[in-house]
mmCIF file of C-alpha atoms and ligand atoms in Angstrom:
data_model
loop_
_atom_site.group_PDB
_atom_site.id
_atom_site.type_symbol
_atom_site.label_atom_id
_atom_site.label_comp_id
_atom_site.label_asym_id
_atom_site.label_seq_id
_atom_site.Cartn_x
_atom_site.Cartn_y
_atom_site.Cartn_z
ATOM 1 C CA MET Q 1 18.510 5.136 24.254
ATOM 2 C CA SER Q 2 16.401 4.418 21.181
ATOM 3 C CA LYS Q 3 16.529 0.669 20.738
ATOM 4 C CA ASP Q 4 14.584 -0.536 17.698
ATOM 5 C CA TRP Q 5 11.591 -2.787 18.243
ATOM 6 C CA PRO Q 6 12.104 -6.295 16.855
ATOM 7 C CA LEU Q 7 10.162 -7.700 13.902
ATOM 8 C CA TRP Q 8 7.349 -10.230 14.445
ATOM 9 C CA GLU Q 9 5.528 -12.492 12.010
ATOM 10 C CA VAL Q 10 1.767 -12.641 12.330
ATOM 11 C CA PHE Q 11 -0.386 -15.722 11.684
ATOM 12 C CA VAL Q 12 -4.172 -15.507 11.758
ATOM 13 C CA ARG Q 13 -6.865 -18.188 11.864
ATOM 14 C CA SER Q 14 -9.728 -16.644 9.937
ATOM 15 C CA LYS Q 15 -12.310 -19.015 11.409
ATOM 16 C CA ASN Q 16 -12.405 -22.191 13.416
ATOM 17 C CA GLY Q 17 -11.761 -25.184 11.205
ATOM 18 C CA LEU Q 18 -9.110 -23.382 9.190
ATOM 19 C CA GLU Q 19 -5.382 -23.247 9.842
ATOM 20 C CA HIS Q 20 -3.451 -20.166 10.905
ATOM 21 C CA ARG Q 21 -2.096 -18.449 7.829
ATOM 22 C CA HIS Q 22 0.773 -15.968 7.513
ATOM 23 C CA PHE Q 23 -0.705 -12.469 7.240
ATOM 24 C CA GLY Q 24 2.372 -10.253 7.391
ATOM 25 C CA SER Q 25 4.707 -8.776 9.941
ATOM 26 C CA LEU Q 26 5.028 -5.865 12.319
ATOM 27 C CA HIS Q 27 7.278 -4.342 14.952
ATOM 28 C CA ALA Q 28 6.616 -4.549 18.680
ATOM 29 C CA ALA Q 29 8.596 -4.364 21.905
ATOM 30 C CA ASP Q 30 7.326 -7.712 23.232
ATOM 31 C CA ALA Q 31 4.973 -10.575 22.465
ATOM 32 C CA GLU Q 32 1.996 -9.037 24.201
ATOM 33 C CA MET Q 33 2.342 -5.812 22.244
ATOM 34 C CA ALA Q 34 2.851 -7.792 19.043
ATOM 35 C CA LEU Q 35 -0.507 -9.495 19.647
ATOM 36 C CA GLU Q 36 -2.248 -6.202 20.318
ATOM 37 C CA ASN Q 37 -0.712 -4.568 17.265
ATOM 38 C CA ALA Q 38 -1.559 -7.580 15.120
ATOM 39 C CA ARG Q 39 -5.178 -7.229 16.162
ATOM 40 C CA ASP Q 40 -5.224 -3.589 15.044
ATOM 41 C CA VAL Q 41 -3.170 -4.008 11.899
ATOM 42 C CA TYR Q 42 -4.508 -7.286 10.515
ATOM 43 C CA THR Q 43 -7.990 -7.906 11.936
ATOM 44 C CA ARG Q 44 -9.923 -4.623 11.693
ATOM 45 C CA ARG Q 45 -12.716 -6.292 9.715
ATOM 46 C CA ASN Q 46 -13.317 -9.619 11.441
ATOM 47 C CA GLU Q 47 -10.514 -11.324 9.528
ATOM 48 C CA GLY Q 48 -9.618 -13.531 12.448
ATOM 49 C CA VAL Q 49 -10.614 -15.539 15.517
ATOM 50 C CA SER Q 50 -7.090 -16.395 16.670
ATOM 51 C CA ILE Q 51 -3.648 -14.837 16.280
ATOM 52 C CA TRP Q 52 -0.147 -16.254 16.625
ATOM 53 C CA VAL Q 53 2.913 -14.040 16.735
ATOM 54 C CA VAL Q 54 6.504 -15.188 16.616
ATOM 55 C CA GLU Q 55 9.636 -13.120 16.539
ATOM 56 C CA SER Q 56 10.940 -13.280 12.973
ATOM 57 C CA LYS Q 57 14.455 -14.248 14.071
ATOM 58 C CA HIS Q 58 13.107 -17.566 15.370
ATOM 59 C CA ILE Q 59 11.948 -18.699 11.932
ATOM 60 C CA THR Q 60 14.324 -20.888 9.955
ATOM 61 C CA ALA Q 61 13.573 -20.728 6.252
ATOM 62 C CA SER Q 62 14.757 -22.954 3.430
ATOM 63 C CA ASN Q 63 16.950 -21.325 0.836
ATOM 64 C CA PRO Q 64 15.459 -21.083 -2.682
ATOM 65 C CA GLU Q 65 18.921 -21.866 -4.060
ATOM 66 C CA HIS Q 66 18.526 -25.368 -2.620
ATOM 67 C CA ASN Q 67 15.095 -25.886 -4.135
ATOM 68 C CA ALA Q 68 16.390 -28.424 -6.627
ATOM 69 C CA GLU Q 69 17.807 -30.844 -4.061
ATOM 70 C CA LEU Q 70 14.901 -30.249 -1.669
ATOM 71 C CA PHE Q 71 11.905 -30.506 -3.945
ATOM 72 C CA GLU Q 72 12.863 -32.110 -7.221
ATOM 73 C CA PRO Q 73 13.205 -35.663 -5.841
ATOM 74 C CA ALA Q 74 9.419 -35.693 -5.334
ATOM 75 C CA GLN Q 75 8.760 -35.015 -8.996
ATOM 76 C CA ASP Q 76 9.527 -38.473 -10.389
ATOM 77 C CA LYS Q 77 7.749 -40.428 -7.663
ATOM 78 C CA VAL Q 78 4.559 -40.964 -9.611
ATOM 79 C CA TYR Q 79 3.838 -44.106 -7.590
ATOM 80 C CA ARG Q 80 2.788 -41.810 -4.749
ATOM 81 C CA HIS Q 81 -0.312 -40.862 -6.717
ATOM 82 C CA PRO Q 82 -3.414 -43.039 -7.146
ATOM 83 C CA THR Q 83 -3.428 -42.757 -10.952
ATOM 84 C CA PHE Q 84 -0.185 -44.777 -11.073
ATOM 85 C CA TYR Q 85 -2.075 -47.992 -10.301
ATOM 86 C CA ASP Q 86 -4.044 -50.019 -12.873
ATOM 87 C CA ILE Q 87 -7.310 -51.421 -11.667
ATOM 88 C CA PRO Q 88 -10.220 -52.848 -13.713
ATOM 89 C CA ASP Q 89 -12.799 -50.342 -14.991
ATOM 90 C CA GLU Q 90 -15.588 -52.289 -13.210
ATOM 91 C CA ILE Q 91 -14.244 -51.132 -9.863
ATOM 92 C CA LYS Q 92 -16.085 -47.885 -9.304
ATOM 93 C CA HIS Q 93 -15.192 -46.425 -5.967
ATOM 94 C CA MET Q 94 -11.531 -46.759 -5.301
ATOM 95 C CA MET U 1 29.749 -14.560 -10.253
ATOM 96 C CA SER U 2 30.932 -13.849 -13.781
ATOM 97 C CA GLU U 3 29.161 -11.370 -15.995
ATOM 98 C CA ASP U 4 27.842 -14.183 -18.194
ATOM 99 C CA GLN U 5 26.406 -15.988 -15.202
ATOM 100 C CA ILE U 6 24.621 -12.846 -14.066
ATOM 101 C CA LYS U 7 23.229 -12.260 -17.560
ATOM 102 C CA ASN U 8 21.961 -15.815 -17.566
ATOM 103 C CA LEU U 9 20.315 -15.412 -14.162
ATOM 104 C CA GLU U 10 18.739 -12.161 -15.292
ATOM 105 C CA ALA U 11 17.283 -13.786 -18.386
ATOM 106 C CA GLN U 12 15.804 -16.582 -16.277
ATOM 107 C CA PHE U 13 14.448 -14.031 -13.856
ATOM 108 C CA GLU U 14 12.713 -11.983 -16.552
ATOM 109 C CA ALA U 15 11.287 -15.176 -18.026
ATOM 110 C CA ARG U 16 9.769 -16.138 -14.678
ATOM 111 C CA ILE U 17 8.023 -12.796 -14.446
ATOM 112 C CA ALA U 18 6.839 -13.055 -18.046
ATOM 113 C CA ARG U 19 5.305 -16.453 -17.112
ATOM 114 C CA ASP U 20 3.429 -14.672 -14.307
ATOM 115 C CA GLU U 21 5.459 -16.359 -11.595
ATOM 116 C CA LYS U 22 5.861 -14.366 -8.402
ATOM 117 C CA ILE U 23 9.207 -13.336 -6.999
ATOM 118 C CA GLU U 24 9.598 -13.967 -3.263
ATOM 119 C CA PRO U 25 12.035 -12.162 -0.935
ATOM 120 C CA LYS U 26 14.743 -14.857 -0.715
ATOM 121 C CA ASP U 27 14.788 -15.520 -4.467
ATOM 122 C CA TRP U 28 17.702 -14.238 -6.468
ATOM 123 C CA MET U 29 16.850 -10.898 -8.084
ATOM 124 C CA PRO U 30 18.761 -8.273 -10.065
ATOM 125 C CA GLU U 31 20.021 -5.475 -7.841
ATOM 126 C CA LYS U 32 18.032 -2.997 -9.896
ATOM 127 C CA TYR U 33 14.831 -4.921 -9.225
ATOM 128 C CA ARG U 34 15.528 -4.805 -5.497
ATOM 129 C CA GLN U 35 16.352 -1.090 -5.508
ATOM 130 C CA THR U 36 13.386 -0.135 -7.666
ATOM 131 C CA HIS U 37 11.046 -2.068 -5.414
ATOM 132 C CA ILE U 38 12.490 -0.634 -2.225
ATOM 133 C CA ARG U 39 11.997 2.831 -3.686
ATOM 134 C CA GLN U 40 8.477 2.320 -4.981
ATOM 135 C CA ILE U 41 7.110 0.330 -2.021
ATOM 136 C CA SER U 42 8.601 2.710 0.525
ATOM 137 C CA GLN U 43 7.298 5.782 -1.315
ATOM 138 C CA HIS U 44 3.934 4.128 -1.300
ATOM 139 C CA ALA U 45 4.181 3.411 2.435
ATOM 140 C CA HIS U 46 5.292 6.992 3.169
ATOM 141 C CA SER U 47 2.294 8.295 1.204
ATOM 142 C CA GLU U 48 -0.119 6.272 3.322
ATOM 143 C CA ILE U 49 1.491 7.590 6.513
ATOM 144 C CA VAL U 50 1.744 11.254 5.478
ATOM 145 C CA GLY U 51 -1.730 10.926 3.966
ATOM 146 C CA MET U 52 -3.163 10.612 7.452
ATOM 147 C CA LEU U 53 -2.139 14.164 8.325
ATOM 148 C CA PRO U 54 -4.511 16.240 6.123
ATOM 149 C CA GLU U 55 -7.473 14.106 7.175
ATOM 150 C CA GLY U 56 -6.458 13.806 10.813
ATOM 151 C CA ASN U 57 -6.843 17.566 10.851
ATOM 152 C CA TRP U 58 -10.649 17.160 10.748
ATOM 153 C CA ILE U 59 -11.304 14.178 13.022
ATOM 154 C CA THR U 60 -12.143 16.276 16.078
ATOM 155 C CA ARG U 61 -14.258 18.649 13.983
ATOM 156 C CA ALA U 62 -16.296 16.114 12.009
ATOM 157 C CA PRO U 63 -19.895 17.396 11.846
ATOM 158 C CA SER U 64 -21.556 14.290 13.322
ATOM 159 C CA LEU U 65 -20.690 11.121 15.179
ATOM 160 C CA ARG U 66 -21.424 9.112 12.003
ATOM 161 C CA ARG U 67 -18.893 11.138 10.044
ATOM 162 C CA LYS U 68 -16.405 10.986 12.886
ATOM 163 C CA VAL U 69 -16.357 7.200 13.264
ATOM 164 C CA ALA U 70 -16.070 6.836 9.481
ATOM 165 C CA LEU U 71 -13.177 9.271 9.201
ATOM 166 C CA LEU U 72 -11.434 7.751 12.192
ATOM 167 C CA ALA U 73 -11.763 4.275 10.656
ATOM 168 C CA LYS U 74 -10.503 5.538 7.310
ATOM 169 C CA VAL U 75 -7.440 7.213 8.809
ATOM 170 C CA GLN U 76 -6.754 4.066 10.833
ATOM 171 C CA ASP U 77 -6.917 2.050 7.603
ATOM 172 C CA GLU U 78 -4.308 4.344 6.046
ATOM 173 C CA ALA U 79 -2.013 3.663 9.002
ATOM 174 C CA GLY U 80 -2.594 -0.039 8.365
ATOM 175 C CA HIS U 81 -1.780 0.376 4.668
ATOM 176 C CA GLY U 82 1.461 2.094 5.580
ATOM 177 C CA LEU U 83 2.351 -0.767 7.920
ATOM 178 C CA TYR U 84 1.556 -3.537 5.392
ATOM 179 C CA LEU U 85 3.738 -1.751 2.871
ATOM 180 C CA TYR U 86 6.635 -1.055 5.206
ATOM 181 C CA SER U 87 6.776 -4.719 6.157
ATOM 182 C CA ALA U 88 6.611 -5.777 2.482
ATOM 183 C CA CYS U 89 9.501 -3.402 1.851
ATOM 184 C CA GLU U 90 11.527 -4.746 4.771
ATOM 185 C CA THR U 91 11.525 -8.232 3.197
ATOM 186 C CA LEU U 92 13.939 -6.738 0.637
ATOM 187 C CA GLY U 93 16.556 -6.256 3.322
ATOM 188 C CA VAL U 94 16.037 -2.644 4.339
ATOM 189 C CA SER U 95 15.156 -1.811 7.952
ATOM 190 C CA ARG U 96 12.172 0.183 9.169
ATOM 191 C CA GLU U 97 14.547 2.680 10.762
ATOM 192 C CA GLU U 98 16.315 3.312 7.461
ATOM 193 C CA LEU U 99 12.965 3.837 5.753
ATOM 194 C CA TYR U 100 11.760 6.289 8.388
ATOM 195 C CA ASP U 101 15.063 8.045 8.214
ATOM 196 C CA GLN U 102 14.745 8.474 4.442
ATOM 197 C CA LEU U 103 11.302 9.987 4.919
ATOM 198 C CA HIS U 104 12.300 12.278 7.758
ATOM 199 C CA THR U 105 15.409 13.603 6.059
ATOM 200 C CA GLY U 106 13.526 14.297 2.833
ATOM 201 C CA LYS U 107 15.535 11.713 0.901
ATOM 202 C CA ALA U 108 12.407 9.736 0.114
ATOM 203 C CA LYS U 109 9.339 11.130 -1.615
ATOM 204 C CA TYR U 110 5.668 10.653 -0.871
ATOM 205 C CA SER U 111 2.636 11.488 -2.983
ATOM 206 C CA SER U 112 2.525 15.244 -3.653
ATOM 207 C CA ILE U 113 -1.218 15.387 -3.177
ATOM 208 C CA PHE U 114 -0.764 15.430 0.588
ATOM 209 C CA ASN U 115 1.044 18.748 0.394
ATOM 210 C CA TYR U 116 -2.243 20.564 -0.133
ATOM 211 C CA PRO U 117 -4.189 21.915 2.845
ATOM 212 C CA THR U 118 -7.575 20.712 4.135
ATOM 213 C CA ILE U 119 -9.290 24.052 4.710
ATOM 214 C CA THR U 120 -12.931 23.045 5.049
ATOM 215 C CA TRP U 121 -14.916 19.931 5.935
ATOM 216 C CA ALA U 122 -15.723 19.504 2.234
ATOM 217 C CA ASP U 123 -12.029 18.809 1.638
ATOM 218 C CA ILE U 124 -12.502 15.541 3.531
ATOM 219 C CA GLY U 125 -15.239 14.632 1.065
ATOM 220 C CA ALA U 126 -13.094 15.635 -1.906
ATOM 221 C CA ILE U 127 -10.122 13.624 -0.645
ATOM 222 C CA GLY U 128 -12.126 10.433 -0.183
ATOM 223 C CA TRP U 129 -13.880 10.815 -3.509
ATOM 224 C CA LEU U 130 -11.008 12.048 -5.691
ATOM 225 C CA VAL U 131 -7.742 11.197 -3.958
ATOM 226 C CA ASP U 132 -8.756 7.724 -2.809
ATOM 227 C CA GLY U 133 -10.515 7.302 -6.158
ATOM 228 C CA ALA U 134 -7.298 8.066 -8.038
ATOM 229 C CA ALA U 135 -5.312 5.889 -5.633
ATOM 230 C CA ILE U 136 -7.615 2.939 -6.324
ATOM 231 C CA ILE U 137 -7.062 3.280 -10.072
ATOM 232 C CA ASN U 138 -3.298 3.348 -9.479
ATOM 233 C CA GLN U 139 -3.379 0.443 -7.032
ATOM 234 C CA VAL U 140 -5.702 -2.157 -8.510
ATOM 235 C CA PRO U 141 -3.190 -3.258 -11.185
ATOM 236 C CA LEU U 142 -0.569 -3.696 -8.434
ATOM 237 C CA CYS U 143 -2.543 -6.597 -6.942
ATOM 238 C CA ASN U 144 -0.953 -8.612 -9.796
ATOM 239 C CA THR U 145 2.524 -7.176 -9.565
ATOM 240 C CA SER U 146 5.520 -9.536 -9.702
ATOM 241 C CA PHE U 147 6.906 -9.130 -6.174
ATOM 242 C CA GLY U 148 4.849 -11.415 -3.921
ATOM 243 C CA PRO U 149 4.855 -9.390 -0.674
ATOM 244 C CA TYR U 150 3.900 -6.197 -2.534
ATOM 245 C CA ALA U 151 1.077 -7.926 -4.416
ATOM 246 C CA ARG U 152 -0.284 -9.447 -1.192
ATOM 247 C CA ALA U 153 -0.168 -6.100 0.603
ATOM 248 C CA MET U 154 -1.965 -4.443 -2.306
ATOM 249 C CA ILE U 155 -4.773 -7.002 -2.254
ATOM 250 C CA ARG U 156 -5.489 -6.100 1.358
ATOM 251 C CA VAL U 157 -5.189 -2.382 0.630
ATOM 252 C CA CYS U 158 -7.537 -2.492 -2.355
ATOM 253 C CA LYS U 159 -10.188 -4.394 -0.384
ATOM 254 C CA GLU U 160 -10.197 -1.609 2.181
ATOM 255 C CA GLU U 161 -10.084 1.373 -0.172
ATOM 256 C CA SER U 162 -13.567 1.215 -1.623
ATOM 257 C CA PHE U 163 -15.196 2.334 1.621
ATOM 258 C CA HIS U 164 -12.855 5.323 1.666
ATOM 259 C CA GLN U 165 -14.061 6.555 -1.690
ATOM 260 C CA ARG U 166 -17.711 5.952 -0.913
ATOM 261 C CA GLN U 167 -17.578 7.819 2.407
ATOM 262 C CA GLY U 168 -15.970 10.766 0.595
ATOM 263 C CA TYR U 169 -18.533 10.807 -2.169
ATOM 264 C CA GLU U 170 -21.342 10.602 0.374
ATOM 265 C CA ILE U 171 -19.958 13.680 2.145
ATOM 266 C CA MET U 172 -19.832 15.579 -1.166
ATOM 267 C CA MET U 173 -23.332 14.460 -2.114
ATOM 268 C CA THR U 174 -24.743 15.550 1.235
ATOM 269 C CA LEU U 175 -23.108 18.978 0.967
ATOM 270 C CA ALA U 176 -24.153 19.365 -2.681
ATOM 271 C CA ASN U 177 -27.772 18.689 -1.675
ATOM 272 C CA GLY U 178 -27.561 21.013 1.330
ATOM 273 C CA THR U 179 -27.858 24.772 1.748
ATOM 274 C CA PRO U 180 -26.392 27.047 -0.956
ATOM 275 C CA GLU U 181 -23.408 27.673 1.342
ATOM 276 C CA GLN U 182 -22.818 23.955 1.753
ATOM 277 C CA LYS U 183 -23.039 23.360 -1.969
ATOM 278 C CA GLU U 184 -20.600 26.193 -2.554
ATOM 279 C CA MET U 185 -18.240 24.620 -0.046
ATOM 280 C CA ALA U 186 -18.380 21.317 -1.936
ATOM 281 C CA GLN U 187 -17.770 23.055 -5.263
ATOM 282 C CA ASP U 188 -14.849 24.977 -3.811
ATOM 283 C CA ALA U 189 -13.254 21.748 -2.574
ATOM 284 C CA LEU U 190 -13.716 20.142 -5.992
ATOM 285 C CA ASN U 191 -12.135 23.209 -7.605
ATOM 286 C CA ARG U 192 -9.043 22.928 -5.428
ATOM 287 C CA TRP U 193 -8.601 19.124 -5.501
ATOM 288 C CA TRP U 194 -9.424 18.345 -9.124
ATOM 289 C CA TRP U 195 -6.128 19.257 -10.778
ATOM 290 C CA PRO U 196 -3.846 17.916 -8.044
ATOM 291 C CA SER U 197 -5.814 14.654 -8.283
ATOM 292 C CA LEU U 198 -5.092 14.417 -12.015
ATOM 293 C CA MET U 199 -1.425 14.947 -11.213
ATOM 294 C CA MET U 200 -1.473 11.879 -8.957
ATOM 295 C CA PHE U 201 -1.041 9.703 -12.052
ATOM 296 C CA GLY U 202 2.382 11.216 -12.633
ATOM 297 C CA PRO U 203 3.998 12.934 -15.608
ATOM 298 C CA THR U 204 2.671 12.396 -19.130
ATOM 299 C CA ASP U 205 3.870 9.297 -20.962
ATOM 300 C CA ALA U 206 6.239 11.375 -23.060
ATOM 301 C CA GLU U 207 8.026 12.553 -19.904
ATOM 302 C CA SER U 208 7.856 9.368 -17.891
ATOM 303 C CA VAL U 209 11.200 7.570 -17.713
ATOM 304 C CA HIS U 210 10.391 4.347 -15.930
ATOM 305 C CA THR U 211 7.418 3.091 -17.894
ATOM 306 C CA ALA U 212 8.993 0.336 -20.045
ATOM 307 C CA GLN U 213 10.906 -1.261 -17.162
ATOM 308 C CA SER U 214 7.916 -0.929 -14.841
ATOM 309 C CA MET U 215 5.661 -2.614 -17.368
ATOM 310 C CA LYS U 216 8.064 -5.560 -17.621
ATOM 311 C CA TRP U 217 8.146 -6.030 -13.859
ATOM 312 C CA LYS U 218 4.383 -5.521 -13.628
ATOM 313 C CA LEU U 219 4.754 -2.470 -11.442
ATOM 314 C CA LYS U 220 2.588 -0.929 -14.129
ATOM 315 C CA ARG U 221 0.001 -2.333 -16.495
ATOM 316 C CA LYS U 222 -1.208 0.872 -18.067
ATOM 317 C CA THR U 223 0.572 4.144 -18.712
ATOM 318 C CA ASN U 224 0.085 7.289 -16.623
ATOM 319 C CA ASP U 225 -2.007 8.920 -19.329
ATOM 320 C CA GLU U 226 -4.243 5.878 -19.744
ATOM 321 C CA LEU U 227 -4.903 5.747 -16.013
ATOM 322 C CA ARG U 228 -5.563 9.497 -15.889
ATOM 323 C CA GLN U 229 -8.074 9.177 -18.711
ATOM 324 C CA GLN U 230 -9.788 6.326 -16.884
ATOM 325 C CA PHE U 231 -10.088 8.539 -13.807
ATOM 326 C CA VAL U 232 -11.550 11.462 -15.741
ATOM 327 C CA ASP U 233 -14.048 9.251 -17.562
ATOM 328 C CA GLN U 234 -15.224 7.667 -14.349
ATOM 329 C CA THR U 235 -15.353 10.851 -12.264
ATOM 330 C CA VAL U 236 -17.070 13.364 -14.564
ATOM 331 C CA PRO U 237 -20.469 11.598 -14.477
ATOM 332 C CA GLN U 238 -20.157 11.270 -10.684
ATOM 333 C CA ALA U 239 -19.773 15.050 -10.401
ATOM 334 C CA GLU U 240 -22.697 15.664 -12.736
ATOM 335 C CA LEU U 241 -24.916 13.346 -10.753
ATOM 336 C CA ILE U 242 -24.590 15.488 -7.625
ATOM 337 C CA GLY U 243 -24.722 18.787 -9.497
ATOM 338 C CA LEU U 244 -21.072 19.811 -9.166
ATOM 339 C CA THR U 245 -18.973 21.246 -11.984
ATOM 340 C CA ILE U 246 -15.500 20.004 -12.906
ATOM 341 C CA PRO U 247 -13.267 23.126 -12.996
ATOM 342 C CA ASP U 248 -12.080 22.666 -16.579
ATOM 343 C CA ASP U 249 -13.408 24.788 -19.457
ATOM 344 C CA ASP U 250 -11.897 22.428 -22.019
ATOM 345 C CA LEU U 251 -13.639 19.382 -20.664
ATOM 346 C CA LYS U 252 -15.965 17.818 -23.200
ATOM 347 C CA TRP U 253 -17.164 14.421 -24.357
ATOM 348 C CA ASN U 254 -15.352 13.133 -27.417
ATOM 349 C CA ASP U 255 -17.745 10.853 -29.223
ATOM 350 C CA LYS U 256 -15.059 9.423 -31.488
ATOM 351 C CA ARG U 257 -12.807 8.368 -28.604
ATOM 352 C CA LYS U 258 -15.743 7.589 -26.306
ATOM 353 C CA SER U 259 -13.822 9.510 -23.665
ATOM 354 C CA TYR U 260 -13.626 13.002 -22.238
ATOM 355 C CA ASP U 261 -11.116 15.457 -23.652
ATOM 356 C CA PHE U 262 -9.692 17.645 -20.904
ATOM 357 C CA GLY U 263 -7.530 20.732 -20.557
ATOM 358 C CA PRO U 264 -3.772 20.943 -20.017
ATOM 359 C CA ILE U 265 -2.307 20.157 -16.616
ATOM 360 C CA ASP U 266 -0.050 22.732 -14.951
ATOM 361 C CA TRP U 267 3.090 20.618 -14.707
ATOM 362 C CA ASP U 268 5.084 23.509 -13.290
ATOM 363 C CA GLU U 269 2.896 23.391 -10.243
ATOM 364 C CA PHE U 270 3.392 19.629 -10.025
ATOM 365 C CA TRP U 271 7.203 19.889 -10.097
ATOM 366 C CA GLN U 272 7.170 22.765 -7.636
ATOM 367 C CA VAL U 273 5.270 20.649 -5.130
ATOM 368 C CA VAL U 274 7.447 17.588 -5.798
ATOM 369 C CA LYS U 275 10.533 19.696 -5.129
ATOM 370 C CA GLY U 276 9.181 20.743 -1.761
ATOM 371 C CA HIS U 277 7.552 24.086 -2.516
ATOM 372 C CA GLY U 278 3.918 23.050 -2.156
ATOM 373 C CA PRO U 279 1.663 24.837 0.327
ATOM 374 C CA MET U 280 2.099 22.216 3.068
ATOM 375 C CA ASN U 281 5.382 20.356 2.432
ATOM 376 C CA LYS U 282 7.152 21.855 5.442
ATOM 377 C CA GLU U 283 4.205 21.515 7.764
ATOM 378 C CA ARG U 284 3.649 17.851 6.840
ATOM 379 C CA MET U 285 7.279 16.937 7.491
ATOM 380 C CA ASN U 286 7.352 18.897 10.736
ATOM 381 C CA ALA U 287 4.233 17.125 11.955
ATOM 382 C CA ARG U 288 5.617 13.732 10.969
ATOM 383 C CA VAL U 289 9.080 14.263 12.451
ATOM 384 C CA SER U 290 7.808 15.704 15.698
ATOM 385 C CA ALA U 291 5.323 12.831 16.099
ATOM 386 C CA TRP U 292 8.276 10.461 15.712
ATOM 387 C CA GLU U 293 10.537 12.370 18.071
ATOM 388 C CA ASN U 294 7.890 13.007 20.710
ATOM 389 C CA GLY U 295 7.075 9.314 20.692
ATOM 390 C CA GLU U 296 10.638 8.272 21.370
ATOM 391 C CA TRP U 297 10.303 8.063 25.144
ATOM 392 C CA VAL U 298 7.237 5.830 24.731
ATOM 393 C CA ARG U 299 9.096 3.464 22.422
ATOM 394 C CA ASP U 300 12.047 3.410 24.800
ATOM 395 C CA ALA U 301 9.831 2.760 27.808
ATOM 396 C CA ALA U 302 8.214 -0.174 25.993
ATOM 397 C CA VAL U 303 11.627 -1.700 25.341
ATOM 398 C CA ALA U 304 12.710 -1.141 28.950
ATOM 399 C CA TYR U 305 9.517 -2.816 30.166
ATOM 400 C CA ALA U 306 9.990 -5.753 27.787
ATOM 401 C CA ASP U 307 13.585 -6.225 28.979
ATOM 402 C CA LYS U 308 12.495 -6.146 32.604
ATOM 403 C CA GLN U 309 9.785 -8.725 32.004
ATOM 404 C CA LYS U 310 12.294 -10.993 30.282
ATOM 405 C CA GLU U 311 14.712 -10.673 33.168
ATOM 406 C CA TYR U 312 11.957 -11.349 35.674
ATOM 407 C CA LYS U 313 10.842 -14.450 33.815
ATOM 408 C CA SER U 314 14.351 -15.845 33.506
ATOM 409 C CA LYS U 315 14.906 -15.330 37.256
ATOM 410 C CA GLN U 316 11.670 -17.152 38.045
ATOM 411 C CA ALA U 317 12.752 -20.065 35.875
ATOM 412 C CA VAL U 318 15.925 -20.602 37.911
HETATM 413 FE FE1 FE2 P 401 -4.588 3.754 1.654
HETATM 414 FE FE1 FE2 P 402 -7.625 5.245 1.354
#
């Protein structure tokens, strides 16, 4: 038979208060096995308190070729930053 | 794309790397960059996986529980390193099955050092001390390499390696301070592993074809000979400290260079082992291939179970 195990992406929360971060990927037959494998592959030294796994095919990624239209419009919007606004020097905490 | 357009893209690409920008999997890259990285990362992954075999040989015969848990943890780490690297490699568009297939058919290489036998317990000490020691020197510069997934994998690998070397050195130290027979066993292991360890840095700079390109792509920061020298300089005092002798009559401190001079390496032996005629090449591949083949029914059963669970769940949902 020999059907290949699908690829999973692994996200780990290293401690409470922090977000889950992408750690890498692995192969597993199902979600439960992906979790167990992720524990062995990515958290052998207390690197995590929580793991998410998602089958890689379910992730939609932006294409770097479209980076210009996606991300460049934000570059000239300086008015989104506090330093754009003039306020008197006497105002200390703002 | 026209040839000019490709040239232009290539120039931009090289400039990004020169600026220390990372390349990520979906970015445009020259085909040669992709192929070179698939080859190097997969060879690296194969080495981690085959590297488990010589050490696995001693897990059940470790002399104490302390040594056994350490060796078991080390070998498990090497499996982890292989898996980080395979998944980094897969981001370049090659499948795990293709990579395994290249290893199992002998199309892909792995580090020659693992084609030497582990005859005594002291070999486990020598491997941790020398082989992991040499691997660390090779790997640390790769934490800054240009391909993002490879660099990230290497950061994890390097963090885990230092315990490997220390556990090996501790084994050697304990044997060297033991009975005369134990000390002799340690010396014998050093005698057999020293030269193959020096070969781990690859051919001399004069013979090495890839260096310039590898430097540009940050797959290399120093040349093979520079790294080898670094290894010798760091390891000789470690041997002296535990009363072992490096098996090299030409080895001596060069005060002008502030480095050790050392004797010639037997490159014929190196190429023999690379070409498959080392003492353990056949045995390593047999062990690896039969582990893969004997595990097939387990992998298949896992898929069958997963399919059944899916079916069951979808029926329940109706
Ligand atoms: Fe390793
Ligand atoms: Fe290691």
